[in-house]
């Protein structure tokens, strides 16, 4: 059941890419940007959104590109970390806020960290849930590191295309 007062809209974040955004709370309140994990949607934040709005914050939770009601670019190359961070940068610009609080969960935590690293000027504070920070590794690509640490049964490995 959707919480009362949630507003929905589409925001163009890149040429041909629109994100579905759910938000609740005062339009002029400080923004808390909630970045979902995999596989999830804005809806996973619904309880936190209501609690934040009750405290005067404007809680904003997009469906990331490729999820829910957001656009699904067909090319795998359209999902790089630069595209994902760019989506959040464009969303923050649309919110007309100089800085936002950011909360990331799971895969969304990875995107949130990169937002902080690439555009620290836009982030007032960051809270990430469920995932520890791992800086770039000299041991290979992220997938190679996951395979070495967790083996082929890790979900990231299982979701790769078979060749």
GROMACS .gro file of N, CA and C in nm:
model
  489
    1UNK      N    1   0.082  -0.117   0.000
    1UNK     CA    2   0.000   0.000   0.000
    1UNK      C    3   0.088   0.125   0.000
    2UNK      N    4   0.060   0.216  -0.089
    2UNK     CA    5   0.140   0.337  -0.102
    2UNK      C    6   0.107   0.437   0.008
    3UNK      N    7   0.210   0.498   0.067
    3UNK     CA    8   0.186   0.597   0.171
    3UNK      C    9   0.110   0.719   0.116
    4UNK      N   10   0.034   0.782   0.204
    4UNK     CA   11  -0.041   0.901   0.166
    4UNK      C   12   0.055   1.018   0.138
    5UNK      N   13   0.021   1.097   0.039
    5UNK     CA   14   0.096   1.218   0.010
    5UNK      C   15   0.214   1.202  -0.085
    6UNK      N   16   0.241   1.081  -0.131
    6UNK     CA   17   0.353   1.060  -0.223
    6UNK      C   18   0.315   1.116  -0.361
    7UNK      N   19   0.403   1.199  -0.413
    7UNK     CA   20   0.384   1.257  -0.546
    7UNK      C   21   0.474   1.181  -0.644
    8UNK      N   22   0.425   1.160  -0.765
    8UNK     CA   23   0.503   1.090  -0.868
    8UNK      C   24   0.519   1.182  -0.988
    9UNK      N   25   0.637   1.175  -1.050
    9UNK     CA   26   0.662   1.252  -1.172
    9UNK      C   27   0.777   1.188  -1.248
   10UNK      N   28   0.792   1.231  -1.372
   10UNK     CA   29   0.903   1.186  -1.457
   10UNK      C   30   1.000   1.302  -1.472
   11UNK      N   31   1.128   1.272  -1.463
   11UNK     CA   32   1.233   1.374  -1.478
   11UNK      C   33   1.327   1.330  -1.588
   12UNK      N   34   1.345   1.416  -1.688
   12UNK     CA   35   1.442   1.385  -1.794
   12UNK      C   36   1.581   1.411  -1.740
   13UNK      N   37   1.664   1.306  -1.739
   13UNK     CA   38   1.799   1.315  -1.683
   13UNK      C   39   1.907   1.307  -1.789
   14UNK      N   40   1.872   1.260  -1.906
   14UNK     CA   41   1.966   1.252  -2.019
   14UNK      C   42   1.880   1.248  -2.145
   15UNK      N   43   1.943   1.271  -2.257
   15UNK     CA   44   1.868   1.267  -2.382
   15UNK      C   45   1.802   1.131  -2.398
   16UNK      N   46   1.669   1.131  -2.398
   16UNK     CA   47   1.595   1.007  -2.415
   16UNK      C   48   1.582   0.921  -2.292
   17UNK      N   49   1.625   0.970  -2.177
   17UNK     CA   50   1.615   0.891  -2.054
   17UNK      C   51   1.542   0.972  -1.946
   18UNK      N   52   1.429   0.916  -1.902
   18UNK     CA   53   1.351   0.980  -1.796
   18UNK      C   54   1.342   0.884  -1.677
   19UNK      N   55   1.358   0.940  -1.559
   19UNK     CA   56   1.345   0.861  -1.437
   19UNK      C   57   1.209   0.888  -1.373
   20UNK      N   58   1.146   0.782  -1.327
   20UNK     CA   59   1.028   0.796  -1.243
   20UNK      C   60   1.077   0.833  -1.104
   21UNK      N   61   1.016   0.937  -1.046
   21UNK     CA   62   1.058   0.986  -0.915
   21UNK      C   63   0.935   0.992  -0.824
   22UNK      N   64   0.950   0.937  -0.704
   22UNK     CA   65   0.849   0.949  -0.600
   22UNK      C   66   0.905   1.042  -0.494
   23UNK      N   67   0.820   1.131  -0.443
   23UNK     CA   68   0.867   1.222  -0.339
   23UNK      C   69   0.754   1.256  -0.244
   24UNK      N   70   0.793   1.289  -0.123
   24UNK     CA   71   0.697   1.327  -0.020
   24UNK      C   72   0.767   1.425   0.073
   25UNK      N   73   0.689   1.514   0.130
   25UNK     CA   74   0.744   1.613   0.222
   25UNK      C   75   0.736   1.751   0.161
   26UNK      N   76   0.771   1.852   0.241
   26UNK     CA   77   0.759   1.990   0.194
   26UNK      C   78   0.852   2.019   0.077
   27UNK      N   79   0.799   2.087  -0.024
   27UNK     CA   80   0.877   2.120  -0.145
   27UNK      C   81   1.003   2.201  -0.112
   28UNK      N   82   0.997   2.280  -0.006
   28UNK     CA   83   1.111   2.364   0.030
   28UNK      C   84   1.198   2.302   0.139
   29UNK      N   85   1.167   2.178   0.179
   29UNK     CA   86   1.246   2.111   0.283
   29UNK      C   87   1.380   2.064   0.230
   30UNK      N   88   1.476   2.042   0.319
   30UNK     CA   89   1.603   1.986   0.274
   30UNK      C   90   1.580   1.848   0.213
   31UNK      N   91   1.649   1.821   0.103
   31UNK     CA   92   1.626   1.698   0.027
   31UNK      C   93   1.711   1.582   0.079
   32UNK      N   94   1.645   1.468   0.096
   32UNK     CA   95   1.714   1.341   0.120
   32UNK      C   96   1.688   1.255  -0.003
   33UNK      N   97   1.795   1.227  -0.078
   33UNK     CA   98   1.787   1.146  -0.200
   33UNK      C   99   1.814   1.001  -0.163
   34UNK      N  100   1.716   0.916  -0.189
   34UNK     CA  101   1.721   0.774  -0.152
   34UNK      C  102   1.747   0.690  -0.276
   35UNK      N  103   1.861   0.621  -0.279
   35UNK     CA  104   1.905   0.546  -0.397
   35UNK      C  105   1.891   0.397  -0.369
   36UNK      N  106   1.799   0.332  -0.442
   36UNK     CA  107   1.767   0.191  -0.415
   36UNK      C  108   1.873   0.095  -0.464
   37UNK      N  109   1.864  -0.027  -0.414
   37UNK     CA  110   1.955  -0.134  -0.452
   37UNK      C  111   1.894  -0.226  -0.556
   38UNK      N  112   1.953  -0.345  -0.566
   38UNK     CA  113   1.912  -0.442  -0.666
   38UNK      C  114   1.846  -0.560  -0.597
   39UNK      N  115   1.743  -0.613  -0.650
   39UNK     CA  116   1.648  -0.552  -0.742
   39UNK      C  117   1.542  -0.480  -0.658
   40UNK      N  118   1.527  -0.357  -0.680
   40UNK     CA  119   1.437  -0.278  -0.596
   40UNK      C  120   1.381  -0.162  -0.675
   41UNK      N  121   1.298  -0.083  -0.611
   41UNK     CA  122   1.234   0.034  -0.668
   41UNK      C  123   1.225   0.141  -0.560
   42UNK      N  124   1.172   0.256  -0.596
   42UNK     CA  125   1.148   0.362  -0.498
   42UNK      C  126   1.067   0.308  -0.381
   43UNK      N  127   0.976   0.215  -0.408
   43UNK     CA  128   0.881   0.164  -0.311
   43UNK      C  129   0.949   0.104  -0.189
   44UNK      N  130   1.069   0.055  -0.206
   44UNK     CA  131   1.144  -0.001  -0.094
   44UNK      C  132   1.176   0.102   0.014
   45UNK      N  133   1.170   0.228  -0.020
   45UNK     CA  134   1.198   0.338   0.073
   45UNK      C  135   1.071   0.397   0.134
   46UNK      N  136   0.954   0.344   0.105
   46UNK     CA  137   0.827   0.411   0.140
   46UNK      C  138   0.816   0.444   0.289
   47UNK      N  139   0.859   0.355   0.376
   47UNK     CA  140   0.847   0.381   0.519
   47UNK      C  141   0.944   0.491   0.564
   48UNK      N  142   1.066   0.487   0.512
   48UNK     CA  143   1.164   0.590   0.547
   48UNK      C  144   1.121   0.726   0.492
   49UNK      N  145   1.058   0.726   0.375
   49UNK     CA  146   1.013   0.852   0.315
   49UNK      C  147   0.911   0.921   0.405
   50UNK      N  148   0.816   0.846   0.457
   50UNK     CA  149   0.713   0.903   0.544
   50UNK      C  150   0.777   0.957   0.672
   51UNK      N  151   0.870   0.881   0.730
   51UNK     CA  152   0.937   0.925   0.853
   51UNK      C  153   1.018   1.053   0.829
   52UNK      N  154   1.087   1.060   0.716
   52UNK     CA  155   1.166   1.181   0.684
   52UNK      C  156   1.074   1.301   0.662
   53UNK      N  157   0.964   1.280   0.588
   53UNK     CA  158   0.871   1.390   0.561
   53UNK      C  159   0.810   1.443   0.691
   54UNK      N  160   0.784   1.355   0.786
   54UNK     CA  161   0.727   1.396   0.914
   54UNK      C  162   0.823   1.484   0.993
   55UNK      N  163   0.949   1.478   0.958
   55UNK     CA  164   1.051   1.559   1.025
   55UNK      C  165   1.094   1.680   0.942
   56UNK      N  166   1.016   1.709   0.837
   56UNK     CA  167   1.040   1.830   0.759
   56UNK      C  168   1.130   1.814   0.639
   57UNK      N  169   1.173   1.692   0.609
   57UNK     CA  170   1.257   1.669   0.492
   57UNK      C  171   1.171   1.641   0.369
   58UNK      N  172   1.228   1.668   0.254
   58UNK     CA  173   1.167   1.629   0.126
   58UNK      C  174   1.238   1.501   0.082
   59UNK      N  175   1.171   1.389   0.097
   59UNK     CA  176   1.228   1.259   0.062
   59UNK      C  177   1.203   1.231  -0.085
   60UNK      N  178   1.309   1.204  -0.159
   60UNK     CA  179   1.302   1.183  -0.304
   60UNK      C  180   1.365   1.048  -0.336
   61UNK      N  181   1.287   0.962  -0.401
   61UNK     CA  182   1.335   0.828  -0.434
   61UNK      C  183   1.305   0.796  -0.580
   62UNK      N  184   1.407   0.795  -0.665
   62UNK     CA  185   1.385   0.759  -0.805
   62UNK      C  186   1.387   0.608  -0.826
   63UNK      N  187   1.322   0.564  -0.931
   63UNK     CA  188   1.350   0.432  -0.986
   63UNK      C  189   1.472   0.455  -1.075
   64UNK      N  190   1.583   0.390  -1.048
   64UNK     CA  191   1.703   0.411  -1.129
   64UNK      C  192   1.677   0.365  -1.273
   65UNK      N  193   1.760   0.413  -1.366
   65UNK     CA  194   1.740   0.374  -1.507
   65UNK      C  195   1.738   0.222  -1.519
   66UNK      N  196   1.642   0.175  -1.598
   66UNK     CA  197   1.627   0.032  -1.617
   66UNK      C  198   1.534  -0.034  -1.517
   67UNK      N  199   1.485   0.039  -1.420
   67UNK     CA  200   1.400  -0.017  -1.314
   67UNK      C  201   1.262   0.048  -1.316
   68UNK      N  202   1.162  -0.028  -1.273
   68UNK     CA  203   1.028   0.025  -1.251
   68UNK      C  204   0.974   0.102  -1.369
   69UNK      N  205   0.926   0.223  -1.340
   69UNK     CA  206   0.866   0.306  -1.444
   69UNK      C  207   0.966   0.399  -1.512
   70UNK      N  208   1.094   0.389  -1.478
   70UNK     CA  209   1.197   0.468  -1.545
   70UNK      C  210   1.227   0.407  -1.682
   71UNK      N  211   1.286   0.489  -1.768
   71UNK     CA  212   1.321   0.440  -1.902
   71UNK      C  213   1.429   0.333  -1.895
   72UNK      N  214   1.430   0.249  -1.998
   72UNK     CA  215   1.522   0.136  -2.006
   72UNK      C  216   1.604   0.149  -2.134
   73UNK      N  217   1.719   0.217  -2.127
   73UNK     CA  218   1.803   0.223  -2.247
   73UNK      C  219   1.844   0.082  -2.289
   74UNK      N  220   1.841   0.053  -2.420
   74UNK     CA  221   1.865  -0.085  -2.465
   74UNK      C  222   2.011  -0.128  -2.461
   75UNK      N  223   2.105  -0.034  -2.469
   75UNK     CA  224   2.246  -0.069  -2.476
   75UNK      C  225   2.305  -0.091  -2.337
   76UNK      N  226   2.379  -0.199  -2.320
   76UNK     CA  227   2.447  -0.225  -2.192
   76UNK      C  228   2.542  -0.112  -2.158
   77UNK      N  229   2.598  -0.047  -2.261
   77UNK     CA  230   2.688   0.066  -2.239
   77UNK      C  231   2.621   0.187  -2.178
   78UNK      N  232   2.488   0.187  -2.174
   78UNK     CA  233   2.413   0.299  -2.117
   78UNK      C  234   2.396   0.289  -1.966
   79UNK      N  235   2.463   0.192  -1.905
   79UNK     CA  236   2.449   0.170  -1.761
   79UNK      C  237   2.582   0.183  -1.687
   80UNK      N  238   2.676   0.256  -1.744
   80UNK     CA  239   2.805   0.274  -1.676
   80UNK      C  240   2.785   0.358  -1.551
   81UNK      N  241   2.882   0.355  -1.462
   81UNK     CA  242   2.871   0.434  -1.339
   81UNK      C  243   2.860   0.583  -1.374
   82UNK      N  244   2.919   0.626  -1.484
   82UNK     CA  245   2.909   0.767  -1.524
   82UNK      C  246   2.767   0.803  -1.565
   83UNK      N  247   2.698   0.711  -1.632
   83UNK     CA  248   2.558   0.733  -1.666
   83UNK      C  249   2.471   0.739  -1.541
   84UNK      N  250   2.493   0.646  -1.449
   84UNK     CA  251   2.412   0.638  -1.329
   84UNK      C  252   2.433   0.759  -1.239
   85UNK      N  253   2.558   0.798  -1.221
   85UNK     CA  254   2.587   0.919  -1.142
   85UNK      C  255   2.532   1.042  -1.215
   86UNK      N  256   2.547   1.045  -1.347
   86UNK     CA  257   2.492   1.156  -1.425
   86UNK      C  258   2.342   1.170  -1.406
   87UNK      N  259   2.271   1.058  -1.395
   87UNK     CA  260   2.127   1.062  -1.370
   87UNK      C  261   2.099   1.132  -1.237
   88UNK      N  262   2.177   1.098  -1.134
   88UNK     CA  263   2.154   1.161  -1.003
   88UNK      C  264   2.191   1.308  -1.006
   89UNK      N  265   2.297   1.344  -1.076
   89UNK     CA  266   2.336   1.485  -1.089
   89UNK      C  267   2.224   1.563  -1.156
   90UNK      N  268   2.168   1.509  -1.263
   90UNK     CA  269   2.057   1.576  -1.332
   90UNK      C  270   1.934   1.586  -1.243
   91UNK      N  271   1.907   1.482  -1.165
   91UNK     CA  272   1.793   1.485  -1.074
   91UNK      C  273   1.813   1.592  -0.967
   92UNK      N  274   1.932   1.601  -0.911
   92UNK     CA  275   1.961   1.704  -0.811
   92UNK      C  276   1.943   1.843  -0.871
   93UNK      N  277   1.988   1.861  -0.994
   93UNK     CA  278   1.968   1.991  -1.062
   93UNK      C  279   1.819   2.021  -1.077
   94UNK      N  280   1.742   1.919  -1.112
   94UNK     CA  281   1.597   1.937  -1.126
   94UNK      C  282   1.532   1.975  -0.994
   95UNK      N  283   1.587   1.929  -0.884
   95UNK     CA  284   1.533   1.959  -0.752
   95UNK      C  285   1.567   2.101  -0.706
   96UNK      N  286   1.656   2.167  -0.780
   96UNK     CA  287   1.697   2.306  -0.752
   96UNK      C  288   1.751   2.321  -0.609
   97UNK      N  289   1.834   2.224  -0.570
   97UNK     CA  290   1.898   2.228  -0.439
   97UNK      C  291   2.049   2.233  -0.459
   98UNK      N  292   2.119   2.319  -0.384
   98UNK     CA  293   2.265   2.322  -0.400
   98UNK      C  294   2.332   2.193  -0.351
   99UNK      N  295   2.276   2.133  -0.247
   99UNK     CA  296   2.328   2.008  -0.193
   99UNK      C  297   2.213   1.924  -0.139
  100UNK      N  298   2.234   1.793  -0.136
  100UNK     CA  299   2.134   1.702  -0.082
  100UNK      C  300   2.200   1.603   0.013
  101UNK      N  301   2.120   1.548   0.102
  101UNK     CA  302   2.162   1.432   0.180
  101UNK      C  303   2.138   1.311   0.090
  102UNK      N  304   2.228   1.213   0.094
  102UNK     CA  305   2.214   1.095   0.009
  102UNK      C  306   2.216   0.970   0.098
  103UNK      N  307   2.121   0.880   0.070
  103UNK     CA  308   2.118   0.751   0.138
  103UNK      C  309   2.115   0.644   0.030
  104UNK      N  310   2.211   0.552   0.034
  104UNK     CA  311   2.217   0.444  -0.063
  104UNK      C  312   2.202   0.310   0.005
  105UNK      N  313   2.145   0.215  -0.069
  105UNK     CA  314   2.131   0.080  -0.018
  105UNK      C  315   2.178  -0.020  -0.122
  106UNK      N  316   2.256  -0.119  -0.079
  106UNK     CA  317   2.300  -0.226  -0.166
  106UNK      C  318   2.371  -0.168  -0.288
  107UNK      N  319   2.329  -0.204  -0.407
  107UNK     CA  320   2.390  -0.154  -0.531
  107UNK      C  321   2.381  -0.002  -0.538
  108UNK      N  322   2.274   0.056  -0.484
  108UNK     CA  323   2.261   0.201  -0.481
  108UNK      C  324   2.370   0.268  -0.398
  109UNK      N  325   2.425   0.195  -0.301
  109UNK     CA  326   2.536   0.249  -0.221
  109UNK      C  327   2.659   0.272  -0.310
  110UNK      N  328   2.681   0.182  -0.403
  110UNK     CA  329   2.796   0.198  -0.494
  110UNK      C  330   2.780   0.324  -0.579
  111UNK      N  331   2.659   0.346  -0.628
  111UNK     CA  332   2.632   0.466  -0.708
  111UNK      C  333   2.646   0.591  -0.620
  112UNK      N  334   2.597   0.584  -0.498
  112UNK     CA  335   2.604   0.698  -0.406
  112UNK      C  336   2.750   0.734  -0.374
  113UNK      N  337   2.836   0.634  -0.352
  113UNK     CA  338   2.978   0.664  -0.327
  113UNK      C  339   3.041   0.734  -0.447
  114UNK      N  340   3.009   0.685  -0.565
  114UNK     CA  341   3.066   0.748  -0.684
  114UNK      C  342   3.013   0.890  -0.703
  115UNK      N  343   2.889   0.914  -0.669
  115UNK     CA  344   2.836   1.051  -0.672
  115UNK      C  345   2.920   1.140  -0.581
  116UNK      N  346   2.949   1.091  -0.461
  116UNK     CA  347   3.031   1.168  -0.366
  116UNK      C  348   3.172   1.192  -0.417
  117UNK      N  349   3.230   1.091  -0.482
  117UNK     CA  350   3.366   1.104  -0.533
  117UNK      C  351   3.374   1.196  -0.655
  118UNK      N  352   3.274   1.186  -0.743
  118UNK     CA  353   3.276   1.264  -0.867
  118UNK      C  354   3.217   1.404  -0.851
  119UNK      N  355   3.120   1.421  -0.763
  119UNK     CA  356   3.054   1.550  -0.744
  119UNK      C  357   3.033   1.580  -0.595
  120UNK      N  358   3.141   1.590  -0.519
  120UNK     CA  359   3.126   1.615  -0.374
  120UNK      C  360   3.057   1.748  -0.344
  121UNK      N  361   3.059   1.838  -0.440
  121UNK     CA  362   2.994   1.968  -0.421
  121UNK      C  363   2.842   1.956  -0.407
  122UNK      N  364   2.784   1.846  -0.453
  122UNK     CA  365   2.639   1.829  -0.451
  122UNK      C  366   2.588   1.753  -0.328
  123UNK      N  367   2.680   1.697  -0.249
  123UNK     CA  368   2.640   1.608  -0.140
  123UNK      C  369   2.673   1.671  -0.006
  124UNK      N  370   2.568   1.687   0.076
  124UNK     CA  371   2.588   1.742   0.211
  124UNK      C  372   2.636   1.634   0.307
  125UNK      N  373   2.580   1.515   0.294
  125UNK     CA  374   2.620   1.402   0.378
  125UNK      C  375   2.574   1.273   0.309
  126UNK      N  376   2.640   1.162   0.345
  126UNK     CA  377   2.609   1.032   0.286
  126UNK      C  378   2.591   0.929   0.395
  127UNK      N  379   2.488   0.847   0.380
  127UNK     CA  380   2.467   0.729   0.464
  127UNK      C  381   2.445   0.613   0.368
  128UNK      N  382   2.521   0.506   0.384
  128UNK     CA  383   2.501   0.386   0.302
  128UNK      C  384   2.470   0.268   0.390
  129UNK      N  385   2.384   0.181   0.339
  129UNK     CA  386   2.336   0.066   0.415
  129UNK      C  387   2.373  -0.064   0.344
  130UNK      N  388   2.418  -0.162   0.419
  130UNK     CA  389   2.434  -0.300   0.375
  130UNK      C  390   2.559  -0.330   0.293
  131UNK      N  391   2.636  -0.230   0.256
  131UNK     CA  392   2.754  -0.256   0.173
  131UNK      C  393   2.872  -0.173   0.226
  132UNK      N  394   2.984  -0.240   0.250
  132UNK     CA  395   3.104  -0.169   0.293
  132UNK      C  396   3.172  -0.105   0.173
  133UNK      N  397   3.237   0.007   0.194
  133UNK     CA  398   3.307   0.075   0.085
  133UNK      C  399   3.431  -0.004   0.044
  134UNK      N  400   3.448  -0.020  -0.088
  134UNK     CA  401   3.566  -0.084  -0.143
  134UNK      C  402   3.622   0.007  -0.251
  135UNK      N  403   3.739   0.066  -0.226
  135UNK     CA  404   3.797   0.150  -0.332
  135UNK      C  405   3.837   0.065  -0.452
  136UNK      N  406   3.866   0.133  -0.562
  136UNK     CA  407   3.906   0.063  -0.684
  136UNK      C  408   4.024  -0.029  -0.655
  137UNK      N  409   4.018  -0.147  -0.709
  137UNK     CA  410   4.120  -0.248  -0.683
  137UNK      C  411   4.218  -0.259  -0.799
  138UNK      N  412   4.343  -0.283  -0.766
  138UNK     CA  413   4.443  -0.309  -0.869
  138UNK      C  414   4.443  -0.457  -0.908
  139UNK      N  415   4.354  -0.534  -0.847
  139UNK     CA  416   4.346  -0.677  -0.871
  139UNK      C  417   4.265  -0.714  -0.994
  140UNK      N  418   4.210  -0.615  -1.063
  140UNK     CA  419   4.130  -0.644  -1.182
  140UNK      C  420   3.997  -0.572  -1.177
  141UNK      N  421   3.909  -0.610  -1.268
  141UNK     CA  422   3.777  -0.548  -1.276
  141UNK      C  423   3.697  -0.584  -1.151
  142UNK      N  424   3.592  -0.510  -1.122
  142UNK     CA  425   3.509  -0.545  -1.006
  142UNK      C  426   3.457  -0.689  -1.012
  143UNK      N  427   3.421  -0.735  -1.130
  143UNK     CA  428   3.371  -0.871  -1.143
  143UNK      C  429   3.481  -0.973  -1.113
  144UNK      N  430   3.603  -0.946  -1.157
  144UNK     CA  431   3.714  -1.037  -1.127
  144UNK      C  432   3.739  -1.044  -0.976
  145UNK      N  433   3.729  -0.931  -0.909
  145UNK     CA  434   3.748  -0.928  -0.763
  145UNK      C  435   3.638  -1.007  -0.694
  146UNK      N  436   3.512  -0.990  -0.736
  146UNK     CA  437   3.401  -1.064  -0.677
  146UNK      C  438   3.422  -1.214  -0.699
  147UNK      N  439   3.463  -1.253  -0.819
  147UNK     CA  440   3.487  -1.396  -0.845
  147UNK      C  441   3.596  -1.451  -0.754
  148UNK      N  442   3.703  -1.374  -0.735
  148UNK     CA  443   3.813  -1.420  -0.651
  148UNK      C  444   3.771  -1.431  -0.504
  149UNK      N  445   3.690  -1.337  -0.457
  149UNK     CA  446   3.649  -1.337  -0.317
  149UNK      C  447   3.533  -1.431  -0.287
  150UNK      N  448   3.439  -1.440  -0.380
  150UNK     CA  449   3.312  -1.509  -0.352
  150UNK      C  450   3.287  -1.632  -0.437
  151UNK      N  451   3.358  -1.646  -0.546
  151UNK     CA  452   3.336  -1.760  -0.634
  151UNK      C  453   3.225  -1.734  -0.735
  152UNK      N  454   3.206  -1.829  -0.824
  152UNK     CA  455   3.111  -1.816  -0.934
  152UNK      C  456   2.965  -1.818  -0.890
  153UNK      N  457   2.939  -1.861  -0.767
  153UNK     CA  458   2.800  -1.868  -0.721
  153UNK      C  459   2.746  -1.733  -0.673
  154UNK      N  460   2.831  -1.633  -0.663
  154UNK     CA  461   2.782  -1.500  -0.623
  154UNK      C  462   2.684  -1.449  -0.728
  155UNK      N  463   2.578  -1.382  -0.684
  155UNK     CA  464   2.472  -1.341  -0.777
  155UNK      C  465   2.526  -1.253  -0.890
  156UNK      N  466   2.627  -1.172  -0.865
  156UNK     CA  467   2.681  -1.086  -0.971
  156UNK      C  468   2.740  -1.172  -1.082
  157UNK      N  469   2.803  -1.281  -1.046
  157UNK     CA  470   2.860  -1.371  -1.145
  157UNK      C  471   2.751  -1.447  -1.220
  158UNK      N  472   2.650  -1.490  -1.149
  158UNK     CA  473   2.540  -1.566  -1.211
  158UNK      C  474   2.462  -1.482  -1.312
  159UNK      N  475   2.456  -1.351  -1.293
  159UNK     CA  476   2.380  -1.265  -1.381
  159UNK      C  477   2.454  -1.225  -1.508
  160UNK      N  478   2.578  -1.266  -1.523
  160UNK     CA  479   2.655  -1.232  -1.643
  160UNK      C  480   2.607  -1.314  -1.762
  161UNK      N  481   2.623  -1.259  -1.880
  161UNK     CA  482   2.584  -1.330  -2.002
  161UNK      C  483   2.674  -1.449  -2.025
  162UNK      N  484   2.615  -1.557  -2.066
  162UNK     CA  485   2.694  -1.675  -2.101
  162UNK      C  486   2.744  -1.658  -2.244
  163UNK      N  487   2.868  -1.691  -2.268
  163UNK     CA  488   2.926  -1.678  -2.402
  163UNK      C  489   2.971  -1.810  -2.454
   0.00000   0.00000   0.00000
